[in-house]
PDB file of C-alpha atoms in Angstrom:
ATOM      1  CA  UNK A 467      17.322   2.922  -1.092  1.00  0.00           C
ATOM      2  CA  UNK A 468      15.624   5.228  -3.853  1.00  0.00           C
ATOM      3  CA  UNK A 469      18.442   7.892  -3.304  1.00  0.00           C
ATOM      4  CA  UNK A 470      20.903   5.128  -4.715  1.00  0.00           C
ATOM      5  CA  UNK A 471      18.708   4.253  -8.054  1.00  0.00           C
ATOM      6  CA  UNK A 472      20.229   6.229 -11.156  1.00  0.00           C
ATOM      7  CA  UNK A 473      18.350   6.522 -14.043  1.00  0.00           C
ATOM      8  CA  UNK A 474      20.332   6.628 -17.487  1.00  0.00           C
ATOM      9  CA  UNK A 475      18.774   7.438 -20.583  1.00  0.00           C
ATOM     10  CA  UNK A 476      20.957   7.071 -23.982  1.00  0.00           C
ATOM     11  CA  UNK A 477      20.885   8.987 -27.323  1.00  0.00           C
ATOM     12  CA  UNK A 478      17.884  10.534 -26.233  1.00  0.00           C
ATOM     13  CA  UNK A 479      16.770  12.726 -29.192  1.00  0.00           C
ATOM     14  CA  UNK A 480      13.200  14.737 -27.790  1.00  0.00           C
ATOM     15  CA  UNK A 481      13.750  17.442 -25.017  1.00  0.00           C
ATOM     16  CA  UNK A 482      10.481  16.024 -24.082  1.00  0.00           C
ATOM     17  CA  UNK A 483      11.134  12.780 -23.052  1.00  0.00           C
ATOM     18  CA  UNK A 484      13.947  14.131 -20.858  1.00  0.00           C
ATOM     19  CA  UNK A 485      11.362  16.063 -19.304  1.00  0.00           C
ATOM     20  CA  UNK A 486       8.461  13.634 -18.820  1.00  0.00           C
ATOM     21  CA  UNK A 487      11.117  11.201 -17.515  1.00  0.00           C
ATOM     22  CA  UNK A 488      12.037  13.472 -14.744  1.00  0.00           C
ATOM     23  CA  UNK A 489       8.600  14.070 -13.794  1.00  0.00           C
ATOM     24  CA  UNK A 490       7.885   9.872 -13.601  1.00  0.00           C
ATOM     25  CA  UNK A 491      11.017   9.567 -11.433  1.00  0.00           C
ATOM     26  CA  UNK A 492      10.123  12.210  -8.977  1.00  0.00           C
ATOM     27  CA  UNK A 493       6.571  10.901  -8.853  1.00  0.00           C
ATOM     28  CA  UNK A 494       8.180   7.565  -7.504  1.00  0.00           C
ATOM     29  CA  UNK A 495      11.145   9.386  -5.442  1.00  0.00           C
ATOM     30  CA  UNK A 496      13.932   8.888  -7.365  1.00  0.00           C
ATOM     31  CA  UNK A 497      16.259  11.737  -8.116  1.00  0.00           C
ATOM     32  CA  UNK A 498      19.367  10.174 -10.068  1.00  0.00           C
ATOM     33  CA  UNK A 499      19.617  11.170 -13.828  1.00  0.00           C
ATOM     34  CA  UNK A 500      22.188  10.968 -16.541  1.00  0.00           C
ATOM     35  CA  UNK A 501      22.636  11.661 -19.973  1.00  0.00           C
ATOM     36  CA  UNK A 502      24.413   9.641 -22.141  1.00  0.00           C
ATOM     37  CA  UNK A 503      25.732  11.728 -25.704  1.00  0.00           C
ATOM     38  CA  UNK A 504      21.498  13.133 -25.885  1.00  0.00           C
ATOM     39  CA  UNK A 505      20.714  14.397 -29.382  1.00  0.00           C
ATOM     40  CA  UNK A 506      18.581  16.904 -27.997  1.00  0.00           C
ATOM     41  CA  UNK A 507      19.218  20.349 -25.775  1.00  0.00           C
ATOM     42  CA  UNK A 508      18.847  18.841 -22.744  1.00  0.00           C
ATOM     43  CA  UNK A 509      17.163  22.475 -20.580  1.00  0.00           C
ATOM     44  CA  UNK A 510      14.341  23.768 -23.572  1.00  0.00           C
ATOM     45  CA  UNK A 511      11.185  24.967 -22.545  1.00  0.00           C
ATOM     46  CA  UNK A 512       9.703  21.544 -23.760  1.00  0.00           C
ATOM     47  CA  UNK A 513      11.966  19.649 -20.947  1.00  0.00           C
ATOM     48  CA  UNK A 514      10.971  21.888 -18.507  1.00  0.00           C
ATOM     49  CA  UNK A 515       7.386  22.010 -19.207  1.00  0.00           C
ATOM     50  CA  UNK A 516       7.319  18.615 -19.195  1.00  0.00           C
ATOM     51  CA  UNK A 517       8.807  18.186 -15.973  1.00  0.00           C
ATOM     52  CA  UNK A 518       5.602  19.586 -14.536  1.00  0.00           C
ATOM     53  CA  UNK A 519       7.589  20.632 -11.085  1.00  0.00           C
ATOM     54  CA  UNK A 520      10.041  18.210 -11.693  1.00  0.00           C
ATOM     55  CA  UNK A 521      12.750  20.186 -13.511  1.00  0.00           C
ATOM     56  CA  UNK A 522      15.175  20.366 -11.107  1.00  0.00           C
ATOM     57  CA  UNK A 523      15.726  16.486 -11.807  1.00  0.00           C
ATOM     58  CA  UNK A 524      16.478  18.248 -15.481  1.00  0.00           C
ATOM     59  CA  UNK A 525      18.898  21.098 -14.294  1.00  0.00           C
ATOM     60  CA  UNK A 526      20.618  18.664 -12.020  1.00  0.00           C
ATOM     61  CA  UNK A 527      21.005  15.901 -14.739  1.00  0.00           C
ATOM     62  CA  UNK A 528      24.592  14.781 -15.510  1.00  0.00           C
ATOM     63  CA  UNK A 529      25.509  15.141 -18.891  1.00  0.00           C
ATOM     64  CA  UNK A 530      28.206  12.283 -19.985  1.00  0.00           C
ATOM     65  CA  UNK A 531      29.391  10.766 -23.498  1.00  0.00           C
ATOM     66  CA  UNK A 532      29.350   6.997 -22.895  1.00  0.00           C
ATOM     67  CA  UNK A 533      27.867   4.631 -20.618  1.00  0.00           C
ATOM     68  CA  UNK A 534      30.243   3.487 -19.043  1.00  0.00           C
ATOM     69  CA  UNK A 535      30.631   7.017 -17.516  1.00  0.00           C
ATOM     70  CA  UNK A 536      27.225   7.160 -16.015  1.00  0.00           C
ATOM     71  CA  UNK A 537      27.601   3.587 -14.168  1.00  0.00           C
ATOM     72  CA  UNK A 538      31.179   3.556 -13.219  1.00  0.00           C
ATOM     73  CA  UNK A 539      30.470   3.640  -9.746  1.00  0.00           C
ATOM     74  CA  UNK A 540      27.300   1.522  -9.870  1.00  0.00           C
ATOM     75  CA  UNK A 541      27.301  -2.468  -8.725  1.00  0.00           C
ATOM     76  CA  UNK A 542      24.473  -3.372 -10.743  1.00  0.00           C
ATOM     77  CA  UNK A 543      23.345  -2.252 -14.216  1.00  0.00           C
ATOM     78  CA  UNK A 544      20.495  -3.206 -16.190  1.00  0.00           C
ATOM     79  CA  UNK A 545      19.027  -2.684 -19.515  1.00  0.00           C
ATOM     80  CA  UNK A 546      16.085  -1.994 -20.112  1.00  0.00           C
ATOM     81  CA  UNK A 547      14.994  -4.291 -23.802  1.00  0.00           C
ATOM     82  CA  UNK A 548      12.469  -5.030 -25.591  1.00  0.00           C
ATOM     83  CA  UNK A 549      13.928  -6.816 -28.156  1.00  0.00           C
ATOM     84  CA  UNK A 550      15.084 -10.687 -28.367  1.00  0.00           C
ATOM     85  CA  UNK A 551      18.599 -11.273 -28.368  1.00  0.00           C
ATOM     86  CA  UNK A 552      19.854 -14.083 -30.573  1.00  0.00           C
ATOM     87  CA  UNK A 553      22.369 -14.136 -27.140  1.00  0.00           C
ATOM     88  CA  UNK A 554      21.138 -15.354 -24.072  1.00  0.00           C
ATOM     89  CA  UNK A 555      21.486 -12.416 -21.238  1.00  0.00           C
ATOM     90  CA  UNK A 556      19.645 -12.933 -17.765  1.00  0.00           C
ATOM     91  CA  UNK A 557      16.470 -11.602 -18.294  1.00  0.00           C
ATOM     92  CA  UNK A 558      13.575 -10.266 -15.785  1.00  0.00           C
ATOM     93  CA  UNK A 559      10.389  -8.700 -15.243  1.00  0.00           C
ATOM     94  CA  UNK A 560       9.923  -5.379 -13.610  1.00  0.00           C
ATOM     95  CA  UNK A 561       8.411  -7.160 -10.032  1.00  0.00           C
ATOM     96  CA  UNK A 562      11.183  -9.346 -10.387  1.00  0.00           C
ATOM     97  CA  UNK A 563      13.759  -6.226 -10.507  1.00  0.00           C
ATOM     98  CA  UNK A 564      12.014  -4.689  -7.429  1.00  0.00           C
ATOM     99  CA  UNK A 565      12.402  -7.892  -5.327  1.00  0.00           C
ATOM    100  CA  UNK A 566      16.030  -7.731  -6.066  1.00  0.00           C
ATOM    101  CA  UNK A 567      16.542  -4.242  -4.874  1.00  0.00           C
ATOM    102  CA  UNK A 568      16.686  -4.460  -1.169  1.00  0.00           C
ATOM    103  CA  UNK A 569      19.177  -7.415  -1.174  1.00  0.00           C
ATOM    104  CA  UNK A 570      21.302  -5.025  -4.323  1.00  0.00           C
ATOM    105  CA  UNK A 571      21.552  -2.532  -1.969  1.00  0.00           C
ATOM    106  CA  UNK A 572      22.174  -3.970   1.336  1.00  0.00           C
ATOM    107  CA  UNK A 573      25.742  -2.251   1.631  1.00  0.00           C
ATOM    108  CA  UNK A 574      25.900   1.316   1.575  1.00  0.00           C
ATOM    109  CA  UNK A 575      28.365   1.448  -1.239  1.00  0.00           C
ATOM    110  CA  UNK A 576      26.118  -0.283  -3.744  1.00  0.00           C
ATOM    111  CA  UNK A 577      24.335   1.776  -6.753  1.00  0.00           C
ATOM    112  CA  UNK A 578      21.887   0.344  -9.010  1.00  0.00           C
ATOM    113  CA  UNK A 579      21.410   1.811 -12.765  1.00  0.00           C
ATOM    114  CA  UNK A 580      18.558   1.584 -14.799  1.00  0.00           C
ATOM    115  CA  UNK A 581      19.146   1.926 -18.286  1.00  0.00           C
ATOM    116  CA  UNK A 582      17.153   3.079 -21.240  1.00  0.00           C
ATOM    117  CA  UNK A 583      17.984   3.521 -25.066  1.00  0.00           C
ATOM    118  CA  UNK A 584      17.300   5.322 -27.320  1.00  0.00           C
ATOM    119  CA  UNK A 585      13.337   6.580 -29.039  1.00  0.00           C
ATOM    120  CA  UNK A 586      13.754   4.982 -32.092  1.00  0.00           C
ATOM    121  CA  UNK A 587      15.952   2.056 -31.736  1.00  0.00           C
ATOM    122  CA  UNK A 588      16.424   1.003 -27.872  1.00  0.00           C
ATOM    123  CA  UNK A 589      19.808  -0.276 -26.928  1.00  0.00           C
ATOM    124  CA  UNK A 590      22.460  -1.724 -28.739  1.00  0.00           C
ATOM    125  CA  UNK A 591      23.638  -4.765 -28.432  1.00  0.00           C
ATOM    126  CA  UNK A 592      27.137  -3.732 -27.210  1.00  0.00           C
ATOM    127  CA  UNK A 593      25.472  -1.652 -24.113  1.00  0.00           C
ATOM    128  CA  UNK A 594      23.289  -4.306 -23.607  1.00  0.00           C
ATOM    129  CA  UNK A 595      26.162  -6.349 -22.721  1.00  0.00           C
ATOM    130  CA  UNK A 596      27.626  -3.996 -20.345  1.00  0.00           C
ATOM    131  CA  UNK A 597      24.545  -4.681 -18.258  1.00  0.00           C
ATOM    132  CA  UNK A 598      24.070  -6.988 -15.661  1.00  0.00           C
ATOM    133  CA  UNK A 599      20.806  -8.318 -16.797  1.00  0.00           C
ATOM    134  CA  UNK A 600      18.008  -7.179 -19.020  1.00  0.00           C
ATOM    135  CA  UNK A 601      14.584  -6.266 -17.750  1.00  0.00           C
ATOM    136  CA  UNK A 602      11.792  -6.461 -20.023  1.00  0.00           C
ATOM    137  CA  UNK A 603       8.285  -5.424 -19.786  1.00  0.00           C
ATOM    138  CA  UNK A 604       5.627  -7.773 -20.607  1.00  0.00           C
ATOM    139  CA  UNK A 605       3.794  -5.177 -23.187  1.00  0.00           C
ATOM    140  CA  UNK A 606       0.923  -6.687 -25.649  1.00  0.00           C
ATOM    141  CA  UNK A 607       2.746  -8.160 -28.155  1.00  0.00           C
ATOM    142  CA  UNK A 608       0.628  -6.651 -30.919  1.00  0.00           C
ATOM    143  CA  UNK A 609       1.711  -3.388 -29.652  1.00  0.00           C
ATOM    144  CA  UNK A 610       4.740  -3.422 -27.321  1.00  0.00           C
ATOM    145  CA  UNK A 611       5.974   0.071 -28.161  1.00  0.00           C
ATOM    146  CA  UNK A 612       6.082   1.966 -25.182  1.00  0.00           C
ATOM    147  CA  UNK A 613       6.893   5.670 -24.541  1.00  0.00           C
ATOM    148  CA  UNK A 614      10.715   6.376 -22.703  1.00  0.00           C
ATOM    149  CA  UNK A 615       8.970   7.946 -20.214  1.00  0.00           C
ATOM    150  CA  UNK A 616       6.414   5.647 -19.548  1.00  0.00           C
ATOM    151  CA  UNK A 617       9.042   2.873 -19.300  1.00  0.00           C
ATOM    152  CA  UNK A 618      10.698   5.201 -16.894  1.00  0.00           C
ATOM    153  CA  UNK A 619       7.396   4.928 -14.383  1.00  0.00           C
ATOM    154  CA  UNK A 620       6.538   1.011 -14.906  1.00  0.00           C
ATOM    155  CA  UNK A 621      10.406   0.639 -13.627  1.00  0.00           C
ATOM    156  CA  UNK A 622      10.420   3.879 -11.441  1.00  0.00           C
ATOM    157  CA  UNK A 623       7.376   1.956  -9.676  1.00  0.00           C
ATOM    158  CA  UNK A 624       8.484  -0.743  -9.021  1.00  0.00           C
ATOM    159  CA  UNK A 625      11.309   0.564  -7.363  1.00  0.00           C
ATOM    160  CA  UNK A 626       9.034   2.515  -4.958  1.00  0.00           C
ATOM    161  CA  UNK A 627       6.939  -0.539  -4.375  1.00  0.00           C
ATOM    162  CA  UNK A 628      10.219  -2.273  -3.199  1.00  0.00           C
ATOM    163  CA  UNK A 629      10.875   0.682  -0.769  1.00  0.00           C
ATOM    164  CA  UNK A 630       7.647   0.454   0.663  1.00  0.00           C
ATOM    165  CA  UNK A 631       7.821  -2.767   1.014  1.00  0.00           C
ATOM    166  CA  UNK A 632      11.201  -2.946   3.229  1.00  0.00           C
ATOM    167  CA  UNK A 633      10.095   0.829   5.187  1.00  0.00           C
ATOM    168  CA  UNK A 634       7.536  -1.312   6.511  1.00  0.00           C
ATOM    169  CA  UNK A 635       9.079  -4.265   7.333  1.00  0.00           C
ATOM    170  CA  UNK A 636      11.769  -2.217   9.529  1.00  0.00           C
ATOM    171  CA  UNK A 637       8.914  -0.374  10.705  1.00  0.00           C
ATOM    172  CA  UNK A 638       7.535  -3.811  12.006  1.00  0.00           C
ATOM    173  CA  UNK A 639      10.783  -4.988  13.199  1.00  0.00           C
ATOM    174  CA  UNK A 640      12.055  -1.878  15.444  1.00  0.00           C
ATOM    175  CA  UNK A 641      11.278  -2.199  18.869  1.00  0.00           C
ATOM    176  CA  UNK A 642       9.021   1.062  19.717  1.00  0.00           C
ATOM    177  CA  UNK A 643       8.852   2.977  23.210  1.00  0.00           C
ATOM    178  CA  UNK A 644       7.036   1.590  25.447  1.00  0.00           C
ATOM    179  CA  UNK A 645       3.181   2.228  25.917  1.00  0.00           C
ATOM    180  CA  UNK A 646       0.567   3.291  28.259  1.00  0.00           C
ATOM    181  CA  UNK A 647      -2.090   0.839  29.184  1.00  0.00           C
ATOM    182  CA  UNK A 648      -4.846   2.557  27.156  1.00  0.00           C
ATOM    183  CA  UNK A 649      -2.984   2.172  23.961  1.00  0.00           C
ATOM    184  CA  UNK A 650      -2.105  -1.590  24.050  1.00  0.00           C
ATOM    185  CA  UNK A 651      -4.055  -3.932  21.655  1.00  0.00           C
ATOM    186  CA  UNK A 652      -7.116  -5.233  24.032  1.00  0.00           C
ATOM    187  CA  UNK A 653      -8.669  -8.360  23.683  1.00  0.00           C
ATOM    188  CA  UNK A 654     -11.793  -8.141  21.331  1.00  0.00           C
ATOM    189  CA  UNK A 655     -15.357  -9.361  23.207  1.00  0.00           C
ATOM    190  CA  UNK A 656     -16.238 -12.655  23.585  1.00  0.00           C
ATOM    191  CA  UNK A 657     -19.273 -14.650  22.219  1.00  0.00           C
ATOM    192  CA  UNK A 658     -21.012 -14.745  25.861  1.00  0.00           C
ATOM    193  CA  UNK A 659     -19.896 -10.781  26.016  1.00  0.00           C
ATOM    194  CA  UNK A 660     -21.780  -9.926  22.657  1.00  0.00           C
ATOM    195  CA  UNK A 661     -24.795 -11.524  23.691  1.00  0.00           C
ATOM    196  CA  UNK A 662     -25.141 -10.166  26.971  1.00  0.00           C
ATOM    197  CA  UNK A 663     -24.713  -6.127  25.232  1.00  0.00           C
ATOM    198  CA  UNK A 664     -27.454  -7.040  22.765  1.00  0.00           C
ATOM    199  CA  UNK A 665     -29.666  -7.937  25.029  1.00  0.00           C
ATOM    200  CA  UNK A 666     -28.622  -4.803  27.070  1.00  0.00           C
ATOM    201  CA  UNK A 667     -29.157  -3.221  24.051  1.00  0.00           C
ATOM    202  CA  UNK A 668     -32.357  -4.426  22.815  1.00  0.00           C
ATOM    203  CA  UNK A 669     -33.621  -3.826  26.720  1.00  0.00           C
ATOM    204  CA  UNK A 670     -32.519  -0.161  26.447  1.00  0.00           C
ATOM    205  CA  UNK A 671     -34.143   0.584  23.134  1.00  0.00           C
ATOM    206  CA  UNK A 672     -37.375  -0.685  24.225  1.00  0.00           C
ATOM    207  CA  UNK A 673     -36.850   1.796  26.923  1.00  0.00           C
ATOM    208  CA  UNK A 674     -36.674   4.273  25.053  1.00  0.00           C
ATOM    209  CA  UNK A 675     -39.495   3.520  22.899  1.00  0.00           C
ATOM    210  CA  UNK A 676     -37.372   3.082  19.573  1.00  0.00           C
ATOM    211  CA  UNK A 677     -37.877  -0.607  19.534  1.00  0.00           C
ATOM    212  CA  UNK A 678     -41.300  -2.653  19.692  1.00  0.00           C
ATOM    213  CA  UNK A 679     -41.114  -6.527  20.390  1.00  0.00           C
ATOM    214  CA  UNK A 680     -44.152  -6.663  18.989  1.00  0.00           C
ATOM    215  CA  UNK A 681     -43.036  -5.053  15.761  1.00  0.00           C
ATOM    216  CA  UNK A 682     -39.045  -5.568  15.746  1.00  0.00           C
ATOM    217  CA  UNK A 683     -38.764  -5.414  11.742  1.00  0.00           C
ATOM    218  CA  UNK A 684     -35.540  -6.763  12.154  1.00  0.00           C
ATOM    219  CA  UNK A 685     -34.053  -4.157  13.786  1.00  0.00           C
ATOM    220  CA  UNK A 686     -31.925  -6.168  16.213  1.00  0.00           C
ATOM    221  CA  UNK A 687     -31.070  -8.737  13.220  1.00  0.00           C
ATOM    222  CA  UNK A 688     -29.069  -5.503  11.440  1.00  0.00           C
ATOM    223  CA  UNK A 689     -28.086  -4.233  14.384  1.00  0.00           C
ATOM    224  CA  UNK A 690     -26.251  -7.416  15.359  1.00  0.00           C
ATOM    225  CA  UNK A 691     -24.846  -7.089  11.861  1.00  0.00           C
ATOM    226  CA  UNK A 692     -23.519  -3.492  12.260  1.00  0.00           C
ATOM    227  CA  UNK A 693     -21.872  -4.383  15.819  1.00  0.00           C
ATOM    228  CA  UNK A 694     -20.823  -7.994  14.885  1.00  0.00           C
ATOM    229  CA  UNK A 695     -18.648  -6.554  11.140  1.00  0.00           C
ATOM    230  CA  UNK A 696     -17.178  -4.212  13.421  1.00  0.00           C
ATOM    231  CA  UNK A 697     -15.318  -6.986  15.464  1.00  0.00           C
ATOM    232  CA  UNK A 698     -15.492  -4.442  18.646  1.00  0.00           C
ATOM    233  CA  UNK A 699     -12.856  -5.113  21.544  1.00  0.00           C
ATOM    234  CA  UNK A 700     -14.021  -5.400  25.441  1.00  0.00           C
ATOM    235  CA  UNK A 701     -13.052  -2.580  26.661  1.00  0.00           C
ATOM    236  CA  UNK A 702     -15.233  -0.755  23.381  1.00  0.00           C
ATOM    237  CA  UNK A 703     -18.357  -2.772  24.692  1.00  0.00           C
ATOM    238  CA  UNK A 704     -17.760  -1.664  27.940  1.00  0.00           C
ATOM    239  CA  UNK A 705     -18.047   1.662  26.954  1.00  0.00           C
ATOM    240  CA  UNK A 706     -21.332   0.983  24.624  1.00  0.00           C
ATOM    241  CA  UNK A 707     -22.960  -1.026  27.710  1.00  0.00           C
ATOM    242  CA  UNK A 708     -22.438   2.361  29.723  1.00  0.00           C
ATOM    243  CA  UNK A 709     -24.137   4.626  27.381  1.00  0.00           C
ATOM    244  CA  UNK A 710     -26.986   1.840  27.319  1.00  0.00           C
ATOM    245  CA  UNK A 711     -26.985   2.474  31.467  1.00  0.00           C
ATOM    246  CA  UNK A 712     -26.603   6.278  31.339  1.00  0.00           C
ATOM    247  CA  UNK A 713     -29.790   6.029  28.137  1.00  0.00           C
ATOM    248  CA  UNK A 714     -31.714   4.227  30.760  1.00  0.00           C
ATOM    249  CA  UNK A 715     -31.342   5.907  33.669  1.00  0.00           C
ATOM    250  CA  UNK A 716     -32.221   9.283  31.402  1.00  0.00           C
ATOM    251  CA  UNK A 717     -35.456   7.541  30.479  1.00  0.00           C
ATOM    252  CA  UNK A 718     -36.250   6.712  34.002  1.00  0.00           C
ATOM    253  CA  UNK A 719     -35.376   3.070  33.306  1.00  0.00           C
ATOM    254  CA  UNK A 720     -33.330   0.952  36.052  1.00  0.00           C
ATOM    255  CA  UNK A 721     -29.465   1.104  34.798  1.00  0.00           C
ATOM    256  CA  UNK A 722     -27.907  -2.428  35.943  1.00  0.00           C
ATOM    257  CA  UNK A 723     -24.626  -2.713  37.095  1.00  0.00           C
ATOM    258  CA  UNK A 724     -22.519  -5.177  35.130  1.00  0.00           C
ATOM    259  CA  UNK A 725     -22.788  -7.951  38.327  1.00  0.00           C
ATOM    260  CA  UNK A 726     -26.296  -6.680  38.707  1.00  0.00           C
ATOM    261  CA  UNK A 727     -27.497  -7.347  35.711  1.00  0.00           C
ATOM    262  CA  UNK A 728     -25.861 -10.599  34.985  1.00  0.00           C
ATOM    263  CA  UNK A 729     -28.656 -12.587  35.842  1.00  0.00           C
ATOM    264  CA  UNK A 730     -30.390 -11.171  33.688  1.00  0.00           C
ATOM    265  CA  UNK A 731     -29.076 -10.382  31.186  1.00  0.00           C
ATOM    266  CA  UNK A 732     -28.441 -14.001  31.127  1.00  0.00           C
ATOM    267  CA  UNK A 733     -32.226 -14.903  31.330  1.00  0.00           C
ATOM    268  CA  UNK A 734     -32.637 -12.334  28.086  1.00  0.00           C
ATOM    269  CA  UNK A 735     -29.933 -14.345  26.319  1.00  0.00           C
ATOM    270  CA  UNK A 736     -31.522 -18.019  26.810  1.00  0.00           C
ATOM    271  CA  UNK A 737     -34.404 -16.699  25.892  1.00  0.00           C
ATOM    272  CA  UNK A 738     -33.079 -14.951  22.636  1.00  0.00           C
ATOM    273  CA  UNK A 739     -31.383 -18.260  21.867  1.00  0.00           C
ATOM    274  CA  UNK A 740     -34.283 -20.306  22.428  1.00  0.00           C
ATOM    275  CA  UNK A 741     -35.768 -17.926  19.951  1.00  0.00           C
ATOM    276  CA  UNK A 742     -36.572 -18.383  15.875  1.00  0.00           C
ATOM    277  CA  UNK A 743     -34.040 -16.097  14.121  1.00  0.00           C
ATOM    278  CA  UNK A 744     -35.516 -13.998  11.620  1.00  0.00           C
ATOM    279  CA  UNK A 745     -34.168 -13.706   7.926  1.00  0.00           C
ATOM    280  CA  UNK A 746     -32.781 -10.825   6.968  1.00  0.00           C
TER     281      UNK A 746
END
């Protein structure tokens, strides 16, 4: 889609801004440029230094003397204005631009330009009726003069947004290969599952000797926090309950089978429920 966005930039008068504007479209992907009658060398150490790595974009522009040159093949065309027009034109915001984009360029033939005047006085009104629509953006009003190449990126962004946007939809969409097992979503643990691998848990540490019941400082209040944000699936649990039964079998401690230990495990949970919860 980006390959088929051409930036035009009219009358523009500072090597500069031919620069800097290649540099904002290559920052977003784009790779289109023309010229329209520039009043400015268009390849000057300015441009190219400008271009910061981009100024190939500024080689490669095409160089042409009217606008309707540099969109003849294009099926949409907009302006880029600032400006009220005492005549009404279809008129849109830069998010509203990038929506239109993937339905624009649905057919391979279509081309979209996006077109920018010139430093000091923007478009006139007679190219800003060769355009499609106008696209404005919403700039303080006590200071709404923006930069070309600025106006370049807030467009140039929007565009990329847009491709994102659709990349990932098709992403979504396509059908992938089929997988193993081990990779498909699993289910995440239940409620009754949780409860049985803290009390595991809690039965292991005291093991261990890292947690006192006497003294439990709310360590099983935060741990329950850590595990609980994490939203762990079954098969995860699994593997933490078998680390808690290879821990206590290191420690000398009886590791439970899952059947085994259901019982009790069980018996722990009652009793944790039947227990005051402490504030964390």
């Amino acid at each position: 889609m980006l390959e088929r966005i051409r930036i035009v930039l009219i009358g523009t008068s500072h090597p500069g801004n031919i620069g800097a504007t290649a540099r904002a479209m290559h920052n977003m992907g784009l790779a289109d440029l023309a010229l329209v009658a520039p009043r400015c060398e268009v390849i000057t150490a300015d441009s190219v230094s400008r271009a910061s790595g981009a100024d190939a974009l500024v080689h490669d522009a095409r160089v042409v003397d009217s606008l309707e040159q540099a969109v003849t093949d294009c099926t949409l065309v907009v302006g880029a204005s600032a400006r009220s027009r005492t005549l009404p034109w279809p008129m849109i915001t830069p998010r509203e631009l990038g929506e239109r984009l993937p339905a624009e360029l649905a057919t391979p033939e279509a081309r979209i330009a996006l077109v920018f005047g010139r430093e000091d006085s923007g478009l006139s009104n007679a190219e800003l009726q060769r355009c499609h629509a106008h696209v404005h953006i919403p700039t303080n009003p006590d200071f709404s003069s923006l930069n070309l190449a600025a106006a370049v990126q807030v467009l140039a962004y929007e565009c990329r947004l847009a491709w994102l946007a659709q990349a990932q939809t098709q992403t979504q969409n396509k059908p992938g290969p089929a997988q193993d097992d081990e990779e498909e979503a699993q289910p995440l643990a239940s409620h009754e599952e949780l409860e049985h691998y803290f009390a595991h848990l809690e039965r292991a540490l005291i093991t261990i000797g890292f947690h006192d019941p006497a003294k439990p400082r709310q360590l099983m209040a935060r741990l329950r926090r850590v595990i609980l944000r994490s939203r762990p699936e079954r098969m995860e649990l699994n593997i933490l309950r078998g680390i808690l039964s290879a821990t206590e079998k290191a420690a000398g401690g009886q590791a439970l089978g899952a059947r085994e230990s259901e019982p009790e495990l069980q018996q722990e949970h009652d009793t944790h429920q039947g227990q005051k919860p402490t504030q964390d």
